[in-house]
Amino acid sequence: MLSRRLRRLRATPALRSLVRETHLAVSDLIYPLFVSERITSRVPVASMPGVFQLTVEEAAREAAAAWGDGIQSVLLFGIPVKKDELAHQAYAENGIVQQAVRAIKTAVPQMVVITDVCLCEYMSHGHCGIAQIEGDHVKVLNDDSLELLARAAVSHAEAGADIIAPSDMMDGRVEAIREALDDAGFENTPIMSYAAKFASAFYGPFRDAADSAPQAGDRRSYQMDPANGREALREVALDIEEAADMVMVKPGLAYLDILWRVKERFEMPTAVYHVSGEYAMVKAAAANGWLDERATTMEVMLAFKRAGADLIVTYAARDVAQWL
Ligand code: PBG
């Protein structure tokens, strides 16, 4: 009688490591940084313990420290002093992100600097595009917004950004950005598109960190409905047609099925965004002694890899790098 036992290969750490299917490496990590023009020294983000709004100089130092941990890529978000209805600071030559890109590339030239391209942090109303607002009714204009997004992308590339990451979810923005980059001589600057980005409650803490909560309405007329998986595949297909070089699924944990389907179907370099709410949940539970922070975080990272992620954007990047 054959004894069918899966446990034979689980007996020791060495045996388990011989048959392990998925591996996490520090080169998988992208570390987001919030750079603020409104502060003179770092300000903690209350809902994201361990995360800070940074000055330009601090961002350069943080990037250098992350490089020291083995992290090879940062993703920048900006918090400007001045917001208006055309998001001027998003594409200002001396805008906060443009300054931060230059400072980080000077401090750590090899660091891959990715810039989030969106308008919400720079708009007085907090929407990701040009908006017409009448009371509670918000109309976000698609094609008019593309021009501003393209300008922001070019200004980031001019400052020295290595990868452009549009997160606004306007239709056609990858194509508009690609054309604008090419026209400006940045044919070799890749685009990492937030291709399947859902209208998620898990972004709550980020909107505190980036001061980007919409003043009226919500983002459901441009970000995806959490109920839709097939539509996510259409979003990704369109972005690839529009010449996205890398695609992203966001959020992560509640959308592992989408991540898996995107990787299986398109076999593109695929990133997942471990978003602010996912980070905050583990931090809060750990602070209460309810979860082991390190074990939980590492399990989540591994789950992303197993589900098909090549890259993981996470606020826990420096901790993970040190735990690896
Ligand atoms: C900007 C943007 C958001 C996030 C990344 N880029 C917020 C949003 O869409 O409301 C969320 C990141 C996070 O929650 O960690 N549009």
Short mmCIF file of C-alpha atoms and ligand atoms in Angstrom, two decimals:
data_model
loop_
_atom_site.label_atom_id
_atom_site.label_comp_id
_atom_site.label_asym_id
_atom_site.label_seq_id
_atom_site.Cartn_x
_atom_site.Cartn_y
_atom_site.Cartn_z
CA MET A 1 0.00 0.00 0.00
CA LEU A 2 1.52 3.34 -1.07
CA SER A 3 1.51 5.99 1.59
CA ARG A 4 0.78 9.32 -0.07
CA ARG A 5 2.31 11.91 2.18
CA LEU A 6 2.98 15.56 1.37
CA ARG A 7 4.52 16.11 4.77
CA ARG A 8 7.73 14.25 3.87
CA LEU A 9 9.06 17.38 2.23
CA ARG A 10 8.13 19.64 5.13
CA ALA A 11 10.19 17.94 7.80
CA THR A 12 13.10 20.39 8.14
CA PRO A 13 13.88 23.99 7.22
CA ALA A 14 16.41 22.81 4.63
CA LEU A 15 13.96 20.43 2.98
CA ARG A 16 11.29 23.12 2.91
CA SER A 17 13.67 25.55 1.33
CA LEU A 18 14.64 23.01 -1.37
CA VAL A 19 11.05 22.74 -2.55
CA ARG A 20 9.99 26.35 -2.03
CA GLU A 21 8.25 27.68 -5.15
CA THR A 22 8.29 31.42 -4.52
CA HIS A 23 11.07 33.73 -3.46
CA LEU A 24 11.05 37.33 -2.35
CA ALA A 25 14.08 39.52 -3.06
CA VAL A 26 14.97 43.06 -2.12
CA SER A 27 15.06 43.85 -5.87
CA ASP A 28 11.29 43.25 -5.93
CA LEU A 29 10.60 46.29 -3.76
CA ILE A 30 9.57 49.84 -4.69
CA TYR A 31 9.56 52.31 -1.80
CA PRO A 32 7.04 55.21 -1.91
CA LEU A 33 8.06 58.60 -0.49
CA PHE A 34 5.90 61.64 0.27
CA VAL A 35 7.69 64.92 -0.36
CA SER A 36 6.07 68.06 0.98
CA GLU A 37 6.67 71.69 0.15
CA ARG A 38 4.71 72.77 3.24
CA ILE A 39 7.05 71.56 5.97
CA THR A 40 10.52 72.30 7.27
CA SER A 41 11.10 68.92 8.90
CA ARG A 42 9.51 65.47 8.74
CA VAL A 43 5.89 65.09 9.84
CA PRO A 44 4.57 61.65 10.81
CA VAL A 45 1.44 60.39 9.03
CA ALA A 46 -0.86 59.45 11.92
CA SER A 47 -2.70 56.67 10.12
CA MET A 48 0.52 55.12 8.73
CA PRO A 49 2.98 54.52 11.59
CA GLY A 50 6.56 54.64 10.29
CA VAL A 51 5.63 56.82 7.29
CA PHE A 52 6.50 60.52 7.13
CA GLN A 53 5.98 63.53 4.93
CA LEU A 54 9.53 64.61 4.06
CA THR A 55 11.30 67.74 2.89
CA VAL A 56 13.32 67.52 -0.33
CA GLU A 57 16.59 67.11 1.61
CA GLU A 58 15.08 64.45 3.86
CA ALA A 59 13.71 62.59 0.83
CA ALA A 60 17.22 62.47 -0.65
CA ARG A 61 18.57 61.17 2.66
CA GLU A 62 15.79 58.61 2.99
CA ALA A 63 16.47 57.42 -0.56
CA ALA A 64 20.16 57.05 0.27
CA ALA A 65 19.32 55.06 3.42
CA ALA A 66 16.95 52.84 1.43
CA TRP A 67 19.71 52.28 -1.14
CA GLY A 68 21.89 51.21 1.77
CA ASP A 69 19.24 48.60 2.63
CA GLY A 70 19.44 47.30 -0.94
CA ILE A 71 16.30 49.01 -2.27
CA GLN A 72 16.78 50.10 -5.88
CA SER A 73 13.65 52.06 -6.58
CA VAL A 74 11.53 54.80 -5.03
CA LEU A 75 8.12 56.13 -6.07
CA LEU A 76 7.55 59.85 -5.43
CA PHE A 77 4.39 61.70 -4.41
CA GLY A 78 4.32 65.48 -3.98
CA ILE A 79 2.43 67.75 -1.63
CA PRO A 80 2.52 71.32 -2.98
CA VAL A 81 1.88 74.58 -1.15
CA LYS A 82 -0.35 75.90 -3.90
CA LYS A 83 -3.33 74.03 -5.30
CA ASP A 84 -5.61 75.35 -8.02
CA GLU A 85 -8.14 74.18 -10.58
CA LEU A 86 -5.55 73.39 -13.24
CA ALA A 87 -2.98 71.68 -10.98
CA HIS A 88 -0.22 74.05 -12.09
CA GLN A 89 2.26 72.73 -9.54
CA ALA A 90 1.96 69.22 -11.02
CA TYR A 91 3.91 70.36 -14.08
CA ALA A 92 5.90 73.30 -12.69
CA GLU A 93 9.59 73.12 -13.54
CA ASN A 94 10.42 73.74 -9.90
CA GLY A 95 7.48 71.81 -8.44
CA ILE A 96 8.03 69.73 -5.34
CA VAL A 97 8.34 66.37 -7.14
CA GLN A 98 10.62 67.87 -9.79
CA GLN A 99 12.87 69.21 -7.00
CA ALA A 100 12.84 65.86 -5.21
CA VAL A 101 13.74 63.95 -8.38
CA ARG A 102 16.77 66.16 -8.92
CA ALA A 103 17.85 65.90 -5.27
CA ILE A 104 17.53 62.10 -5.19
CA LYS A 105 19.30 61.62 -8.53
CA THR A 106 22.13 63.80 -7.23
CA ALA A 107 22.38 61.95 -3.91
CA VAL A 108 21.94 58.41 -5.31
CA PRO A 109 22.43 58.48 -9.10
CA GLN A 110 21.80 54.73 -9.55
CA MET A 111 18.44 54.82 -7.77
CA VAL A 112 15.52 54.17 -10.15
CA VAL A 113 13.27 57.14 -9.49
CA ILE A 114 9.63 56.55 -10.42
CA THR A 115 7.18 59.45 -10.27
CA ASP A 116 3.47 59.08 -9.66
CA VAL A 117 1.69 61.18 -12.28
CA CYS A 118 -1.67 62.37 -11.02
CA LEU A 119 -3.39 65.69 -10.49
CA CYS A 120 -5.32 65.07 -7.24
CA GLU A 121 -2.60 66.35 -4.90
CA TYR A 122 -2.36 69.56 -6.96
CA MET A 123 -6.04 70.28 -7.56
CA SER A 124 -7.95 72.52 -5.12
CA HIS A 125 -10.90 70.09 -5.36
CA GLY A 126 -8.77 66.94 -4.95
CA HIS A 127 -9.94 65.12 -8.09
CA CYS A 128 -7.53 63.37 -10.44
CA GLY A 129 -8.49 65.48 -13.45
CA ILE A 130 -10.04 68.80 -14.45
CA ALA A 131 -13.44 68.92 -12.75
CA GLN A 132 -16.71 70.76 -13.11
CA ILE A 133 -18.35 70.85 -9.70
CA GLU A 134 -21.94 71.85 -8.96
CA GLY A 135 -22.75 71.13 -5.34
CA ASP A 136 -22.45 67.37 -4.90
CA HIS A 137 -22.28 66.74 -8.60
CA VAL A 138 -18.75 66.34 -9.94
CA LYS A 139 -17.87 65.83 -13.58
CA VAL A 140 -14.22 64.97 -14.24
CA LEU A 141 -13.30 65.84 -17.82
CA ASN A 142 -11.30 63.12 -19.51
CA ASP A 143 -9.65 64.56 -22.61
CA ASP A 144 -8.93 67.99 -21.14
CA SER A 145 -7.11 66.28 -18.26
CA LEU A 146 -4.86 64.30 -20.62
CA GLU A 147 -3.01 67.40 -21.68
CA LEU A 148 -2.12 68.30 -18.09
CA LEU A 149 -1.10 64.73 -17.25
CA ALA A 150 1.17 64.67 -20.30
CA ARG A 151 2.73 67.96 -19.22
CA ALA A 152 3.34 66.60 -15.73
CA ALA A 153 4.97 63.47 -17.17
CA VAL A 154 7.31 65.49 -19.40
CA SER A 155 8.28 67.79 -16.53
CA HIS A 156 9.13 64.74 -14.39
CA ALA A 157 11.26 63.30 -17.18
CA GLU A 158 13.00 66.65 -17.64
CA ALA A 159 13.83 66.65 -13.92
CA GLY A 160 15.43 63.21 -14.38
CA ALA A 161 12.70 60.68 -13.53
CA ASP A 162 13.56 57.17 -14.73
CA ILE A 163 10.00 55.80 -14.96
CA ILE A 164 6.66 57.61 -15.27
CA ALA A 165 3.73 56.08 -13.37
CA PRO A 166 0.29 57.51 -14.24
CA SER A 167 -2.30 56.76 -11.53
CA ASP A 168 -5.20 59.02 -12.54
CA MET A 169 -7.32 56.44 -14.45
CA MET A 170 -8.34 58.78 -17.27
CA ASP A 171 -8.92 56.89 -20.54
CA GLY A 172 -6.14 57.28 -23.07
CA ARG A 173 -3.61 58.73 -20.70
CA VAL A 174 -0.87 56.20 -21.45
CA GLU A 175 -1.02 57.08 -25.15
CA ALA A 176 -1.12 60.83 -24.43
CA ILE A 177 1.86 60.55 -22.09
CA ARG A 178 3.80 58.29 -24.50
CA GLU A 179 3.34 60.76 -27.36
CA ALA A 180 4.33 63.73 -25.21
CA LEU A 181 7.42 61.95 -23.87
CA ASP A 182 8.46 60.93 -27.38
CA ASP A 183 7.94 64.46 -28.74
CA ALA A 184 10.10 65.85 -25.93
CA GLY A 185 12.93 63.41 -26.69
CA PHE A 186 12.21 60.93 -23.88
CA GLU A 187 11.57 57.92 -26.14
CA ASN A 188 13.48 55.73 -23.72
CA THR A 189 11.61 56.68 -20.56
CA PRO A 190 9.36 53.75 -19.60
CA ILE A 191 5.75 54.05 -18.42
CA MET A 192 4.52 51.97 -15.49
CA SER A 193 0.76 52.28 -15.71
CA TYR A 194 -1.56 51.91 -12.74
CA ALA A 195 -3.62 49.91 -15.22
CA ALA A 196 -6.17 48.20 -12.97
CA LYS A 197 -6.75 50.68 -10.19
CA PHE A 198 -9.91 50.20 -8.19
CA ALA A 199 -12.01 52.79 -6.33
CA SER A 200 -10.97 51.42 -2.96
CA ALA A 201 -11.65 52.24 0.67
CA PHE A 202 -8.13 50.99 1.35
CA TYR A 203 -6.71 54.34 0.11
CA GLY A 204 -8.01 56.19 3.18
CA PRO A 205 -4.69 56.69 5.01
CA PHE A 206 -2.91 57.76 1.78
CA ARG A 207 -5.31 60.65 1.36
CA ASP A 208 -4.20 61.89 4.81
CA ALA A 209 -0.56 61.43 3.86
CA ALA A 210 -0.88 63.18 0.49
CA ASP A 211 -3.68 65.57 1.45
CA SER A 212 -5.52 64.48 -1.68
CA ALA A 213 -9.04 63.57 -0.53
CA PRO A 214 -11.70 64.87 -2.93
CA GLN A 215 -13.57 67.87 -1.49
CA ALA A 216 -16.84 66.74 -3.07
CA GLY A 217 -17.94 63.42 -4.56
CA ASP A 218 -15.69 60.40 -4.91
CA ARG A 219 -13.49 58.72 -7.50
CA ARG A 220 -15.95 56.10 -8.71
CA SER A 221 -16.51 57.76 -12.09
CA TYR A 222 -12.89 57.12 -13.07
CA GLN A 223 -11.39 54.41 -10.82
CA MET A 224 -12.67 50.86 -11.31
CA ASP A 225 -15.63 49.17 -9.64
CA PRO A 226 -14.27 46.58 -7.15
CA ALA A 227 -16.82 44.10 -8.53
CA ASN A 228 -15.20 43.94 -11.97
CA GLY A 229 -12.48 41.46 -12.89
CA ARG A 230 -13.03 41.12 -16.64
CA GLU A 231 -13.05 44.88 -17.02
CA ALA A 232 -9.65 44.99 -15.29
CA LEU A 233 -8.28 42.81 -18.09
CA ARG A 234 -9.67 45.28 -20.66
CA GLU A 235 -8.03 48.17 -18.81
CA VAL A 236 -4.69 46.38 -18.86
CA ALA A 237 -5.06 45.36 -22.52
CA LEU A 238 -5.74 48.97 -23.53
CA ASP A 239 -2.77 50.30 -21.57
CA ILE A 240 -0.49 47.74 -23.23
CA GLU A 241 -1.86 48.76 -26.65
CA GLU A 242 -1.09 52.34 -25.69
CA ALA A 243 2.53 51.25 -25.06
CA ALA A 244 2.68 50.82 -21.29
CA ASP A 245 5.98 49.10 -20.45
CA MET A 246 4.86 47.80 -17.05
CA VAL A 247 1.39 47.39 -15.58
CA MET A 248 0.12 47.59 -12.03
CA VAL A 249 -2.77 46.17 -10.03
CA LYS A 250 -3.96 48.20 -7.06
CA PRO A 251 -4.79 47.55 -4.23
CA GLY A 252 -3.06 44.23 -3.59
CA LEU A 253 -4.47 41.82 -1.05
CA ALA A 254 -8.15 42.13 -1.90
CA TYR A 255 -7.28 41.88 -5.62
CA LEU A 256 -4.92 38.89 -5.81
CA ASP A 257 -7.27 37.23 -8.31
CA ILE A 258 -6.86 40.23 -10.64
CA LEU A 259 -3.09 40.14 -10.22
CA TRP A 260 -3.03 36.45 -11.13
CA ARG A 261 -5.24 36.91 -14.19
CA VAL A 262 -3.26 39.93 -15.42
CA LYS A 263 0.05 38.08 -15.13
CA GLU A 264 -1.29 34.89 -16.73
CA ARG A 265 -2.94 36.71 -19.62
CA PHE A 266 -0.37 39.37 -20.51
CA GLU A 267 2.98 38.19 -19.10
CA MET A 268 4.08 41.80 -18.73
CA PRO A 269 6.34 43.15 -15.99
CA THR A 270 3.62 43.39 -13.36
CA ALA A 271 3.59 45.43 -10.18
CA VAL A 272 1.21 45.33 -7.26
CA TYR A 273 0.55 48.21 -4.88
CA HIS A 274 0.37 47.20 -1.22
CA VAL A 275 -1.70 50.30 -0.41
CA SER A 276 -1.89 52.51 2.65
CA GLY A 277 -4.93 50.79 4.21
CA GLU A 278 -3.33 47.35 3.88
CA TYR A 279 -0.20 48.68 5.58
CA ALA A 280 -2.19 50.46 8.30
CA MET A 281 -4.25 47.36 9.18
CA VAL A 282 -1.19 45.30 10.01
CA LYS A 283 0.44 48.18 11.90
CA ALA A 284 -2.67 48.72 14.01
CA ALA A 285 -3.15 45.05 14.81
CA ALA A 286 0.53 44.66 15.64
CA ALA A 287 0.43 47.70 17.93
CA ASN A 288 -2.38 45.96 19.83
CA GLY A 289 -0.37 42.75 20.07
CA TRP A 290 -2.93 40.99 17.86
CA LEU A 291 -0.64 40.12 14.93
CA ASP A 292 3.06 39.47 14.52
CA GLU A 293 4.03 42.39 12.26
CA ARG A 294 7.08 40.82 10.68
CA ALA A 295 5.54 37.40 10.01
CA THR A 296 2.31 38.92 8.67
CA THR A 297 4.07 41.42 6.42
CA MET A 298 6.43 38.80 4.98
CA GLU A 299 3.50 36.44 4.32
CA VAL A 300 1.68 39.21 2.43
CA MET A 301 4.79 39.98 0.34
CA LEU A 302 5.19 36.31 -0.54
CA ALA A 303 1.50 36.08 -1.46
CA PHE A 304 1.97 38.94 -3.94
CA LYS A 305 4.88 37.11 -5.56
CA ARG A 306 2.98 33.82 -5.66
CA ALA A 307 0.03 35.56 -7.32
CA GLY A 308 2.30 36.86 -10.10
CA ALA A 309 3.80 40.16 -8.98
CA ASP A 310 7.28 40.97 -10.25
CA LEU A 311 7.39 44.18 -8.24
CA ILE A 312 5.78 45.27 -4.97
CA VAL A 313 5.18 48.89 -4.06
CA THR A 314 5.13 48.98 -0.27
CA TYR A 315 5.56 51.44 2.58
CA ALA A 316 7.12 48.54 4.49
CA ALA A 317 9.97 48.26 1.95
CA ARG A 318 12.75 49.21 4.35
CA ASP A 319 11.50 46.83 7.05
CA VAL A 320 11.13 44.04 4.52
CA ALA A 321 14.62 44.69 3.15
CA GLN A 322 16.03 44.39 6.65
CA TRP A 323 14.04 41.25 7.44
CA LEU A 324 15.10 39.45 4.25
C1 PBG B 1 -3.27 59.24 -6.58
C2 PBG B 1 -2.95 58.01 -5.83
C3 PBG B 1 -3.64 57.40 -4.77
C4 PBG B 1 -2.87 56.32 -4.35
C5 PBG B 1 -1.76 56.29 -5.17
N1 PBG B 1 -1.84 57.31 -6.10
C6 PBG B 1 -4.87 57.80 -4.07
C7 PBG B 1 -6.17 57.73 -4.73
O1 PBG B 1 -6.33 57.29 -5.87
O2 PBG B 1 -7.10 58.18 -4.10
C8 PBG B 1 -3.20 55.40 -3.20
C9 PBG B 1 -2.03 54.77 -2.54
C10 PBG B 1 -2.28 54.19 -1.20
O3 PBG B 1 -3.42 54.12 -0.70
O4 PBG B 1 -1.30 53.76 -0.61
N2 PBG B 1 -4.36 59.19 -7.41
#
